[in-house]
Structure formats: C-alpha cells, structure tokens
PDB file of C-alpha atoms in Angstrom:
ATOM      1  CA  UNK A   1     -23.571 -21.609   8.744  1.00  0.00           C
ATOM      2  CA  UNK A   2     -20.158 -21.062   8.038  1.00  0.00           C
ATOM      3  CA  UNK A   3     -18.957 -22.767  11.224  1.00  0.00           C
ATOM      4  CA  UNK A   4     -21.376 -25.504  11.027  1.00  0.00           C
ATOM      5  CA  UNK A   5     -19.774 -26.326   7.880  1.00  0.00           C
ATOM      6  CA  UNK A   6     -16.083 -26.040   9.736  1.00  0.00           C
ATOM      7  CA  UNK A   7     -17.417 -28.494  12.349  1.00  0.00           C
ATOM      8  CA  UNK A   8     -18.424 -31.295  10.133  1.00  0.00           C
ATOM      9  CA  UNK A   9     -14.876 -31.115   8.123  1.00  0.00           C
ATOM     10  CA  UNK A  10     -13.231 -31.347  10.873  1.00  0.00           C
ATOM     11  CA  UNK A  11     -14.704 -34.621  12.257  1.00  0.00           C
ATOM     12  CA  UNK A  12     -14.736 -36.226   8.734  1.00  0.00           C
ATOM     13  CA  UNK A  13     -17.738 -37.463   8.687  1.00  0.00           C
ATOM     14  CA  UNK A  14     -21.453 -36.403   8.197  1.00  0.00           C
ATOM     15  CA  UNK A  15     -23.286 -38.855  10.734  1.00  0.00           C
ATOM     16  CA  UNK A  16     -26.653 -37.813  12.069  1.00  0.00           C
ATOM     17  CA  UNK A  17     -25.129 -36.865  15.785  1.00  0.00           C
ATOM     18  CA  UNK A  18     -22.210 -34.762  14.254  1.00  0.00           C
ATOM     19  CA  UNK A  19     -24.983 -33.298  11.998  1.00  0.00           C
ATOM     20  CA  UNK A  20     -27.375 -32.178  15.271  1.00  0.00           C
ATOM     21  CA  UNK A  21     -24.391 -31.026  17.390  1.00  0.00           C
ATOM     22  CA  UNK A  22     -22.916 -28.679  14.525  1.00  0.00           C
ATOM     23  CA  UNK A  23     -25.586 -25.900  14.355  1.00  0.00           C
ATOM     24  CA  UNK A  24     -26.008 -25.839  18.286  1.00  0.00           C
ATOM     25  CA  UNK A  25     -21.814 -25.604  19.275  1.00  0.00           C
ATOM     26  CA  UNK A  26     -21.588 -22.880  16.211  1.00  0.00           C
ATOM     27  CA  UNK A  27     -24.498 -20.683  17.706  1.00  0.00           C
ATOM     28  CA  UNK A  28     -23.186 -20.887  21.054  1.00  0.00           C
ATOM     29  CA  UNK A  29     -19.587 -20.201  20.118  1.00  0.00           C
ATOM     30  CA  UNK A  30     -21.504 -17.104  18.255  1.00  0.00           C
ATOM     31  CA  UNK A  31     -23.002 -16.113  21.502  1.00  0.00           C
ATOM     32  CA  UNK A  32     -20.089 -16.803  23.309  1.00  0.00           C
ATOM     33  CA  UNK A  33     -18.062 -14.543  21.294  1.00  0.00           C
ATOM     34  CA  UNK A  34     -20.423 -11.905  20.942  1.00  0.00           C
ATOM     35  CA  UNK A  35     -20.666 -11.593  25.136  1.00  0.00           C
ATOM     36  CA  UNK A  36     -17.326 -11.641  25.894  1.00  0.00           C
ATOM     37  CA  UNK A  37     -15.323 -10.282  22.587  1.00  0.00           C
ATOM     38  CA  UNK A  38     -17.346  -7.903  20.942  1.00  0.00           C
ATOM     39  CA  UNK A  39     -20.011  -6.509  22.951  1.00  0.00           C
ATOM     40  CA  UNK A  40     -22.304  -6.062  20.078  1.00  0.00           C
ATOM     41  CA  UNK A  41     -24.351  -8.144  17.927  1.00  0.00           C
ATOM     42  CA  UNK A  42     -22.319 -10.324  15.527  1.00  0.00           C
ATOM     43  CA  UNK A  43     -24.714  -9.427  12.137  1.00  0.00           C
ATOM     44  CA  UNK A  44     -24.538  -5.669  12.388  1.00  0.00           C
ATOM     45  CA  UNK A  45     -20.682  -5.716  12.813  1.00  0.00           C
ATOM     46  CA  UNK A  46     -20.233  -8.431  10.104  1.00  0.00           C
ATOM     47  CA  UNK A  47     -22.307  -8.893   7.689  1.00  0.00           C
ATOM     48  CA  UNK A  48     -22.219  -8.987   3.866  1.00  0.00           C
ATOM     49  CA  UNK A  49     -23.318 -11.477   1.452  1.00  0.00           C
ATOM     50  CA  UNK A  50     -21.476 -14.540   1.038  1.00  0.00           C
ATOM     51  CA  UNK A  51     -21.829 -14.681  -2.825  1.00  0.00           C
ATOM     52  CA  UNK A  52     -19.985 -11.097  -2.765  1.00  0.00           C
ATOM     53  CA  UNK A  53     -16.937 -12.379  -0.728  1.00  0.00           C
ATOM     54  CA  UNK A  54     -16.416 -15.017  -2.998  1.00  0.00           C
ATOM     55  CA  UNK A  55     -16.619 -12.375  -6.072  1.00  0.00           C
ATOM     56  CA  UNK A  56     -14.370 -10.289  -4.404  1.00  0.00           C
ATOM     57  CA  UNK A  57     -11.272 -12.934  -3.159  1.00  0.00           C
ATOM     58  CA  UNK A  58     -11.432 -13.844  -6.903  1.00  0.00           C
ATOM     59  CA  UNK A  59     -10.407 -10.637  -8.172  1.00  0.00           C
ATOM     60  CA  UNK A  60      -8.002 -10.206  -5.383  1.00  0.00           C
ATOM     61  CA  UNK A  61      -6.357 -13.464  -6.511  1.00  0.00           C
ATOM     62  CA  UNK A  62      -5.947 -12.025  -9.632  1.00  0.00           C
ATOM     63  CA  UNK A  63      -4.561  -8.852  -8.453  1.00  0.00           C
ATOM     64  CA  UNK A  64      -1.941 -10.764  -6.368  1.00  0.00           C
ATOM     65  CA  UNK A  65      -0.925 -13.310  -9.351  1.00  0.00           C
ATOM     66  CA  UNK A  66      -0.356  -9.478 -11.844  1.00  0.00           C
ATOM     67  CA  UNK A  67       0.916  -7.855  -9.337  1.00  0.00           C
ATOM     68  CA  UNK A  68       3.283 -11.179  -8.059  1.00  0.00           C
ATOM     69  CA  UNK A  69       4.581 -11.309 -12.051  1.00  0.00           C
ATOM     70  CA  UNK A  70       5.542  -7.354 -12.397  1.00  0.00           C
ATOM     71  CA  UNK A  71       7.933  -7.957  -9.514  1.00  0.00           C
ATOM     72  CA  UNK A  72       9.839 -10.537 -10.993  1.00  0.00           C
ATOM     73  CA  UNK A  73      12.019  -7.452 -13.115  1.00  0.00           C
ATOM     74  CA  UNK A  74      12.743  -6.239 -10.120  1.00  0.00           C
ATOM     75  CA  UNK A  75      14.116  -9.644  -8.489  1.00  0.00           C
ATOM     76  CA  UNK A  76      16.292 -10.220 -11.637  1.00  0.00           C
ATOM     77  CA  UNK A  77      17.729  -7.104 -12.173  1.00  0.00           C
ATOM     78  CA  UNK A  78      18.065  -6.636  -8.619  1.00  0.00           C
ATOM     79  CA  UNK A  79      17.081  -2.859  -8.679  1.00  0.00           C
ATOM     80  CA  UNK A  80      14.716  -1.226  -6.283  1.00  0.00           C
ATOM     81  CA  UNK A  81      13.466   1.909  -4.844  1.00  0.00           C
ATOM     82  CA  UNK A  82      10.907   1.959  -2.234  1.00  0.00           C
ATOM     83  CA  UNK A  83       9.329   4.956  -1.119  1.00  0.00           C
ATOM     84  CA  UNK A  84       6.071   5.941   1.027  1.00  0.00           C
ATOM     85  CA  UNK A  85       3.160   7.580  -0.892  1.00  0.00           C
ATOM     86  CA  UNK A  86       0.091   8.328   1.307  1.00  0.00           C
ATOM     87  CA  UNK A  87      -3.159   7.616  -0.388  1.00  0.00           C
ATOM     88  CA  UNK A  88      -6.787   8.408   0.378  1.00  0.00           C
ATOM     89  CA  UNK A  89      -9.980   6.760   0.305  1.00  0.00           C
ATOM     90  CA  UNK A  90     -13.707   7.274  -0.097  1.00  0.00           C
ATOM     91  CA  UNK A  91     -14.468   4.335   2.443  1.00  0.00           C
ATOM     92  CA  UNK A  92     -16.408   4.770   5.615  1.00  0.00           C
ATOM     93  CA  UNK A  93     -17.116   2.234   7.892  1.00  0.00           C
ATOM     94  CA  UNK A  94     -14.087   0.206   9.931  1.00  0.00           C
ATOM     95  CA  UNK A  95     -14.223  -3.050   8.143  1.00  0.00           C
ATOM     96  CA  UNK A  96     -14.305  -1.772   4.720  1.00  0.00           C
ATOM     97  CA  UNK A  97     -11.427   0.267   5.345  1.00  0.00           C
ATOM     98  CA  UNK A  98      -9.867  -2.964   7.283  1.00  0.00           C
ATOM     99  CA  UNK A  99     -10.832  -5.094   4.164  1.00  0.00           C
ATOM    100  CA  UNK A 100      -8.933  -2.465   1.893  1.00  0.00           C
ATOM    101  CA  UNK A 101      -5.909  -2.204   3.901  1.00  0.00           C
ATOM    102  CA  UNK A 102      -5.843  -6.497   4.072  1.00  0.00           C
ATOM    103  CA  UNK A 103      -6.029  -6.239   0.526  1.00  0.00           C
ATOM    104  CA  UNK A 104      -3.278  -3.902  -0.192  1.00  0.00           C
ATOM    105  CA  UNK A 105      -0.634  -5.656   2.033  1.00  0.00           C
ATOM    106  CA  UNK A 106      -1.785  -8.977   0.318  1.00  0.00           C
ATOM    107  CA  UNK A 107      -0.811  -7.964  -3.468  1.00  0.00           C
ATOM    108  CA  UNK A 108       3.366  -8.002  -3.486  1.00  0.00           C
ATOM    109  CA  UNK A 109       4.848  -4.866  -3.533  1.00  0.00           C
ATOM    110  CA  UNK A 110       3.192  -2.830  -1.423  1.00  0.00           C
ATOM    111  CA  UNK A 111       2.433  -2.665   2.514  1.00  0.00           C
ATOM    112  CA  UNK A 112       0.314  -1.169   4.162  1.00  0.00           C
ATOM    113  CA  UNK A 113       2.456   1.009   7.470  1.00  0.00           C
ATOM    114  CA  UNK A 114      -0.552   2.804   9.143  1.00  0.00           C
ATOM    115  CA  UNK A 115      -3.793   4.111   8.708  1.00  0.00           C
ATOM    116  CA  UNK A 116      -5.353   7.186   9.929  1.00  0.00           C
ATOM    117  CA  UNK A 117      -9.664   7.775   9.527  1.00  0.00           C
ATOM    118  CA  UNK A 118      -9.428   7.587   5.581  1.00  0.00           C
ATOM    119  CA  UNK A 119      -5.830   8.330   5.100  1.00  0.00           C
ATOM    120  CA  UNK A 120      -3.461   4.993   4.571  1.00  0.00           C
ATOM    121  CA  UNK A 121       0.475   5.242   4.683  1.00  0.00           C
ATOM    122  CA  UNK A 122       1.462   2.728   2.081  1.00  0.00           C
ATOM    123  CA  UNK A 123       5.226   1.333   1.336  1.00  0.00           C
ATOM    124  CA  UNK A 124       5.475   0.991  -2.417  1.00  0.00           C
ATOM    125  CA  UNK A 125       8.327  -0.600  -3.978  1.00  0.00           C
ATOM    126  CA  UNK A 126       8.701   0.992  -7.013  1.00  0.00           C
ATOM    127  CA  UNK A 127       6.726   4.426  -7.015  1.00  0.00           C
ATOM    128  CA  UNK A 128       5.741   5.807 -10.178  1.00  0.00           C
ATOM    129  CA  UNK A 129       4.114   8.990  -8.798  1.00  0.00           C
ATOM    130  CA  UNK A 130       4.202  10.699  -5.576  1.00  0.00           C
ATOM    131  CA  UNK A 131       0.837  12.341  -6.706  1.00  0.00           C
ATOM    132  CA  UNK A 132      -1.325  11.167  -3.759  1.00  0.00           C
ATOM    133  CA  UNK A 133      -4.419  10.742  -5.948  1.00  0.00           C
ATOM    134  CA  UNK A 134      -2.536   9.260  -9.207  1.00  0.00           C
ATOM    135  CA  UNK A 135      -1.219   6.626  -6.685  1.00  0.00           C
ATOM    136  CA  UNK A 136      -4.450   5.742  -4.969  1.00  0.00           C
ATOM    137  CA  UNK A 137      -5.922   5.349  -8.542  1.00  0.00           C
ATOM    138  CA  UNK A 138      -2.835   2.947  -9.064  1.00  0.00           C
ATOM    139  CA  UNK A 139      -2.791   1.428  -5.847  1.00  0.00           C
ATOM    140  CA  UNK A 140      -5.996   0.882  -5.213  1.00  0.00           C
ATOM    141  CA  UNK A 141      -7.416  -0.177  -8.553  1.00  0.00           C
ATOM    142  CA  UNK A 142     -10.802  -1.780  -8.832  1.00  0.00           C
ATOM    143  CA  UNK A 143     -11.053  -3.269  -5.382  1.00  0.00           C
ATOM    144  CA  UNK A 144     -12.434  -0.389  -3.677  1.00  0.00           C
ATOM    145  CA  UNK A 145     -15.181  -0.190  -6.165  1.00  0.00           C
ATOM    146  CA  UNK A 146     -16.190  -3.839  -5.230  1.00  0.00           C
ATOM    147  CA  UNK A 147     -15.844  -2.992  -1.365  1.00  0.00           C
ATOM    148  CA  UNK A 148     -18.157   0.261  -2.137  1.00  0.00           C
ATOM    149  CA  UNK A 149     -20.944  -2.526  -3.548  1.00  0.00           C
ATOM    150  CA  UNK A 150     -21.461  -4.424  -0.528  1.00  0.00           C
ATOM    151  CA  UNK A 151     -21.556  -2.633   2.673  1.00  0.00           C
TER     152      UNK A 151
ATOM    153  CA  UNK B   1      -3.896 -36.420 -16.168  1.00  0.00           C
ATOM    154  CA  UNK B   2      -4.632 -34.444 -12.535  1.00  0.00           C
ATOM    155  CA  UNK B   3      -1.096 -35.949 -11.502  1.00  0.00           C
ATOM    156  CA  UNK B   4       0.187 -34.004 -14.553  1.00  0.00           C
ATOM    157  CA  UNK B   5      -1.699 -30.771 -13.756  1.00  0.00           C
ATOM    158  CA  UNK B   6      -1.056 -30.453 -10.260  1.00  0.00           C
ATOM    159  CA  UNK B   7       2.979 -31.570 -10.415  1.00  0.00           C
ATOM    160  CA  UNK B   8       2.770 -28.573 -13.207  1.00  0.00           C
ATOM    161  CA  UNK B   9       1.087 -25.904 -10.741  1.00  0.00           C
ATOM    162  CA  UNK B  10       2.942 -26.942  -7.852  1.00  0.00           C
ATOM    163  CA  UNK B  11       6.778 -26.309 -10.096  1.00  0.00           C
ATOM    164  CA  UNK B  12       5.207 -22.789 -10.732  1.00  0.00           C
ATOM    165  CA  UNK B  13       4.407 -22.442  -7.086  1.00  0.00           C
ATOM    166  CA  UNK B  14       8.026 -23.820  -5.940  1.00  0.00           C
ATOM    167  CA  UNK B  15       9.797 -21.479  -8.451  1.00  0.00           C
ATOM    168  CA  UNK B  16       8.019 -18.357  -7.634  1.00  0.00           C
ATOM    169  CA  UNK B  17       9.228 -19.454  -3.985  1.00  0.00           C
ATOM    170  CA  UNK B  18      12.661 -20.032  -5.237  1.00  0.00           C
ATOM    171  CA  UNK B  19      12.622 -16.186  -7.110  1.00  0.00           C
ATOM    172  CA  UNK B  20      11.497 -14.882  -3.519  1.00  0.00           C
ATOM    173  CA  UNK B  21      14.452 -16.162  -1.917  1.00  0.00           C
ATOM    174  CA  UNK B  22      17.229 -14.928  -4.659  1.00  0.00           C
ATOM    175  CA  UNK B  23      15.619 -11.722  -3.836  1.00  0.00           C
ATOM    176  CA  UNK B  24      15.818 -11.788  -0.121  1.00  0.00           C
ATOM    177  CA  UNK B  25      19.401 -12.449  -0.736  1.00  0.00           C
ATOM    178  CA  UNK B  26      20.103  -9.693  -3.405  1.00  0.00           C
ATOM    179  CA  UNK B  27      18.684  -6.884  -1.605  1.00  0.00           C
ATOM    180  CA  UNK B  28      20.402  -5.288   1.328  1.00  0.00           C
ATOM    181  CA  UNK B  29      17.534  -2.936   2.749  1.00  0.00           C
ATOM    182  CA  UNK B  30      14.808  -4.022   5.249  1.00  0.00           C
ATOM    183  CA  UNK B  31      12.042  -2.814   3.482  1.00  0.00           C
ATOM    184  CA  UNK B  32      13.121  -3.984  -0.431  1.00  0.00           C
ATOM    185  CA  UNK B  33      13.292  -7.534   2.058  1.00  0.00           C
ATOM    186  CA  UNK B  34       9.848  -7.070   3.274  1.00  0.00           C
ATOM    187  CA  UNK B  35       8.032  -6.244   0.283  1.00  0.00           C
ATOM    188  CA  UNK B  36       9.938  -9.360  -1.820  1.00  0.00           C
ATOM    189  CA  UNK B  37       9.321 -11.781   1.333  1.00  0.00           C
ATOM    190  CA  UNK B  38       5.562 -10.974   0.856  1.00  0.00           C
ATOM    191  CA  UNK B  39       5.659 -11.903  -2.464  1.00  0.00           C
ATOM    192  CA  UNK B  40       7.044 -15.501  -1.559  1.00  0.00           C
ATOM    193  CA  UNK B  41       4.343 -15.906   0.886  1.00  0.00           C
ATOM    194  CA  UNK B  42       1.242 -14.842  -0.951  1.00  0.00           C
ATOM    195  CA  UNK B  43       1.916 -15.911  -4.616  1.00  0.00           C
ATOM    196  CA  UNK B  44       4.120 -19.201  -4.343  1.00  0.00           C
ATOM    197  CA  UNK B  45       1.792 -20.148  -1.053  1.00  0.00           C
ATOM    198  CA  UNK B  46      -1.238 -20.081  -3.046  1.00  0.00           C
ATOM    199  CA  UNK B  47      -0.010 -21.942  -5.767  1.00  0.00           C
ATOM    200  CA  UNK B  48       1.290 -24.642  -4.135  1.00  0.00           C
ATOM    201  CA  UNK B  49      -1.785 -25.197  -1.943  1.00  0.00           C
ATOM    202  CA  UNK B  50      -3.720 -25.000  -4.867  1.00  0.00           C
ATOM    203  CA  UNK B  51      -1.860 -27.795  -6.482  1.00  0.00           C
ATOM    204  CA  UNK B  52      -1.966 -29.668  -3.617  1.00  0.00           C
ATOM    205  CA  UNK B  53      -5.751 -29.520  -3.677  1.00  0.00           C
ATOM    206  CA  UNK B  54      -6.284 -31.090  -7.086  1.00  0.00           C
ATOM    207  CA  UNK B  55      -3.991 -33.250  -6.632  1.00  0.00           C
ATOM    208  CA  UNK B  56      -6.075 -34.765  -4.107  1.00  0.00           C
ATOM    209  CA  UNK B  57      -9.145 -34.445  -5.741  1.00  0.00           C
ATOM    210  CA  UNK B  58     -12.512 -33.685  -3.563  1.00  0.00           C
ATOM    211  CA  UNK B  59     -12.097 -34.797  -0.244  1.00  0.00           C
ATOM    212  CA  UNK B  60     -12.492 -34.018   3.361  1.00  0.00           C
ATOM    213  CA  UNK B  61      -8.610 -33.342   2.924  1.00  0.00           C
ATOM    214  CA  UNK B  62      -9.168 -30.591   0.430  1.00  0.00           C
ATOM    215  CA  UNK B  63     -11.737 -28.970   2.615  1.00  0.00           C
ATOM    216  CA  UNK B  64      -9.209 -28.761   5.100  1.00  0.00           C
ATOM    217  CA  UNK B  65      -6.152 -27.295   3.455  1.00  0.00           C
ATOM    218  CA  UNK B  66      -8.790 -24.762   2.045  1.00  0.00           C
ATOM    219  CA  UNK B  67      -9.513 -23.632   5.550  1.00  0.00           C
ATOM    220  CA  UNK B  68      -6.023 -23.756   6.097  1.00  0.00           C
ATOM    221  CA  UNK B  69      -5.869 -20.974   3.040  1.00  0.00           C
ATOM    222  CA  UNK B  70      -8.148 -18.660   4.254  1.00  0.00           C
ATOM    223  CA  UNK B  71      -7.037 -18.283   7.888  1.00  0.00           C
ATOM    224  CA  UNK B  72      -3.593 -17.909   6.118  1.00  0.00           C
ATOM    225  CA  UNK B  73      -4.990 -14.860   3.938  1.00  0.00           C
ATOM    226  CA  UNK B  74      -6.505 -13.333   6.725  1.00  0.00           C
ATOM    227  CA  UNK B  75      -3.723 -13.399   9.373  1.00  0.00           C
ATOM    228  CA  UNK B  76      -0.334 -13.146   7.067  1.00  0.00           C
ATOM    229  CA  UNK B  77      -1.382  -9.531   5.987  1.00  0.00           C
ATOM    230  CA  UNK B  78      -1.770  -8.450   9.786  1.00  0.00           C
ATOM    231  CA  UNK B  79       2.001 -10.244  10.312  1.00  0.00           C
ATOM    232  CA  UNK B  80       3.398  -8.237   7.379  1.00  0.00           C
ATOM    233  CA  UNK B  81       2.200  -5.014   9.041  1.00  0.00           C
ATOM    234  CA  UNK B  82       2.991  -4.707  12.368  1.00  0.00           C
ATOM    235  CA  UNK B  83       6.828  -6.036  11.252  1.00  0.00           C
ATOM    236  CA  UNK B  84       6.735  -3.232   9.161  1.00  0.00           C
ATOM    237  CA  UNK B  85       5.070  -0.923  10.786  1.00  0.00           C
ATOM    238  CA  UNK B  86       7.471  -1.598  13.965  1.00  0.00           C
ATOM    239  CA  UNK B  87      10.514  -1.246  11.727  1.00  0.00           C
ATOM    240  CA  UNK B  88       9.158   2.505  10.473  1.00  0.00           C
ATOM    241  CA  UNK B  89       8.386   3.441  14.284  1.00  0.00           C
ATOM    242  CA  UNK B  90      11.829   2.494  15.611  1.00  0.00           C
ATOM    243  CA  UNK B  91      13.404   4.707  13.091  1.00  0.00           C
ATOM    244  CA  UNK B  92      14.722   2.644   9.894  1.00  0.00           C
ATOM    245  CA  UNK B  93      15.875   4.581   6.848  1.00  0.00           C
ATOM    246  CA  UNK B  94      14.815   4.126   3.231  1.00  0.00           C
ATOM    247  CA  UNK B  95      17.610   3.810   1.097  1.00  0.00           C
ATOM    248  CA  UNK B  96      17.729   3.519  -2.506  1.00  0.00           C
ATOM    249  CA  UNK B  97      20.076   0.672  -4.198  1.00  0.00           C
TER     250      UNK B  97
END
C-alpha cells in the first residue's frame, strides 16, 4: 500500500498504466525483499497499524520541538555536562525496543551509545539524576507507553 | 497569506540552525558537539521542510519532500549512533566544561 503510493509520486502522475503497474512492482519488491533480506514473512516482522504510527510520530515531534527549546540555555550560556546514565525498559520484542532507541537519539540531548536485551546506555547532556529508574522515567517519558499499545 | 506563514516557519527553522552552529563552536568536547549537532539536524531540519511544504501548497512536490522527511527520520538517528557509539569504543573521555 505504502509503496504503491511511493510509486505513483514518483512518476507524477496517476494514469491508468502507472495505476496497474504500482500494486504489482510493490508486491514483488515485497517478495523480493522478503527472499533475499529477511528470510521471514514481511507482516509478522512488521506490522502495526498505520493510524498508530501516525499517533505516535506526532507526539515524538512534540517531544523533539520541548526537548529542542530546553537546550537552547545550554547553547547560550555555553555550559554543559554530559554524563552516561543506563536506563531500563519493560519492552520485549526487537522492533519496539529499536523504535525506542530511534526515538531517544531523535529528541536533542540525548543519544543513544548501546543497547543490551532491555538495558540501553544513553549519553545525556545534562543529567539530573544518576538514579537509573528516575532517569528512565525522565528519559523515556510517555513514548514507551504508546510503543506498549501497539505491538 | 501562506507566503507569510511559511517565510515565518522557515526564519524559525534557519535560526534554530544558526543556534546549532554557535554551539558547535562554543563547546570543546566531542560529545557536548554531538548531542548540540543533533539538535541542528532534527529540530531546524524539520522546520524548514515543513515550511517548505506549505509554501508549496498540495502538490506532487510536497509528497515528495515528505518522503524525503521520513527516510531522513529513520536513517539520521542510526548516523548519530554509530559516530557516537565509535567515539565511546575507541576510548574518548567525558569531560566537564
């Protein structure tokens, strides 16, 4: 679906040939991919709802934008102090822990430097606690709650 | 009207960029760089593509620079890490300043 969509933008135009070729080069690109890349079917590795992933890139974007005007401070008065703090989550499967750790690099002022099963290493730039459960609260906010919804 | 809105979000885009780069320059630690750097490319990148986008209105142009947004989301956090994650490896201090 998603790729079908991808194929008509990128011709520009929504004749009836580009329209019947779409669906049949995005399923076999599908296949393709499953075969060769992940050896598994695509819909039990990869699938969530579509209406949730738009839900949940909205309240990352909001994250990012409170999290991209606390660091100004910092910038201005040119004073920082960045420190690892290990943090822990409640997350199972690969994605969802893959989704979380996406997320955390993505808001400014913190990376994420490696991630073991459920524990994640993650670079802060202005640590408040070193409390490992206090910072995952912090950290972590309400994003893992929306990644618990959907898998 | 949109001209006026969209020159408006794209100045807020271009001086979050332009607060990103005073901080590269003020800080003299890798990581304080890192963790600013992100900053420039996350915040002032969506912004300005967002601005760009109603600017233009709804076209196959928009669609385009959307994708354009999304494989940026997905790949610029998997950049971030493994130049970080390769800097904490190889042995690089924290420091305070």
């Amino acid at each position: 679906m998603i790729f079908t969509i991808f194929w008509i933008v990128l011709f520009e135009r929504a004749t009836p040939f580009i329209l019947f070729t779409a669906p049949l080069i995005s399923i076999f690109s599908i296949k393709i991919s499953e075969k060769f890349l992940l050896k598994d079917s695509f819909y039990e590795l990869y699938y969530f709802n579509i209406f949730w992933l738009i839900k949940y890139s909205f309240y990352l974007i909001i994250e990012i934008y409170k999290s991209g005007l606390s660091i100004i401070p910092n910038i201005i008065t040119g004073h920082s102090n960045p420190d690892i703090v290990e943090i822990y989550t409640d997350l199972d499967s690969n994605l969802q822990v893959a989704l979380l750790a996406n997320s955390i690099t993505l808001t400014p002022g913190t990376i994420t430097m490696d991630v073991h099963g459920q524990r994640l290493k993650v670079l802060w730039m202005d640590p408040k606690t070193k409390n490992a459960t206090m910072a995952g609260i912090m950290i972590k906010g309400r994003l893992e709650k929306l990644l618990k919804e959907v898998l | 009207m949109r001209d006026l809105i969209s020159g408006i979000i794209i100045f807020i885009g271009i001086s979050f960029v332009g607060l990103g780069i005073i901080g590269i320059y003020r800080f003299n630690n890798f990581y304080s760089r890192a963790l600013i750097a992100s900053k420039v490319d996350t915040v002032g990148y969506i912004t300005i593509i967002l601005g760009v986008m109603i600017r233009h209105g709804f076209s196959y142009f928009t669609m385009k620079v959307f994708f354009i947004l999304l494989i940026t989301l997905i790949i610029n956090p998997l950049i971030t890490h493994s130049v970080v994650r390769s800097a904490f490896i190889s042995g690089y201090k924290l420091r305070k300043e």
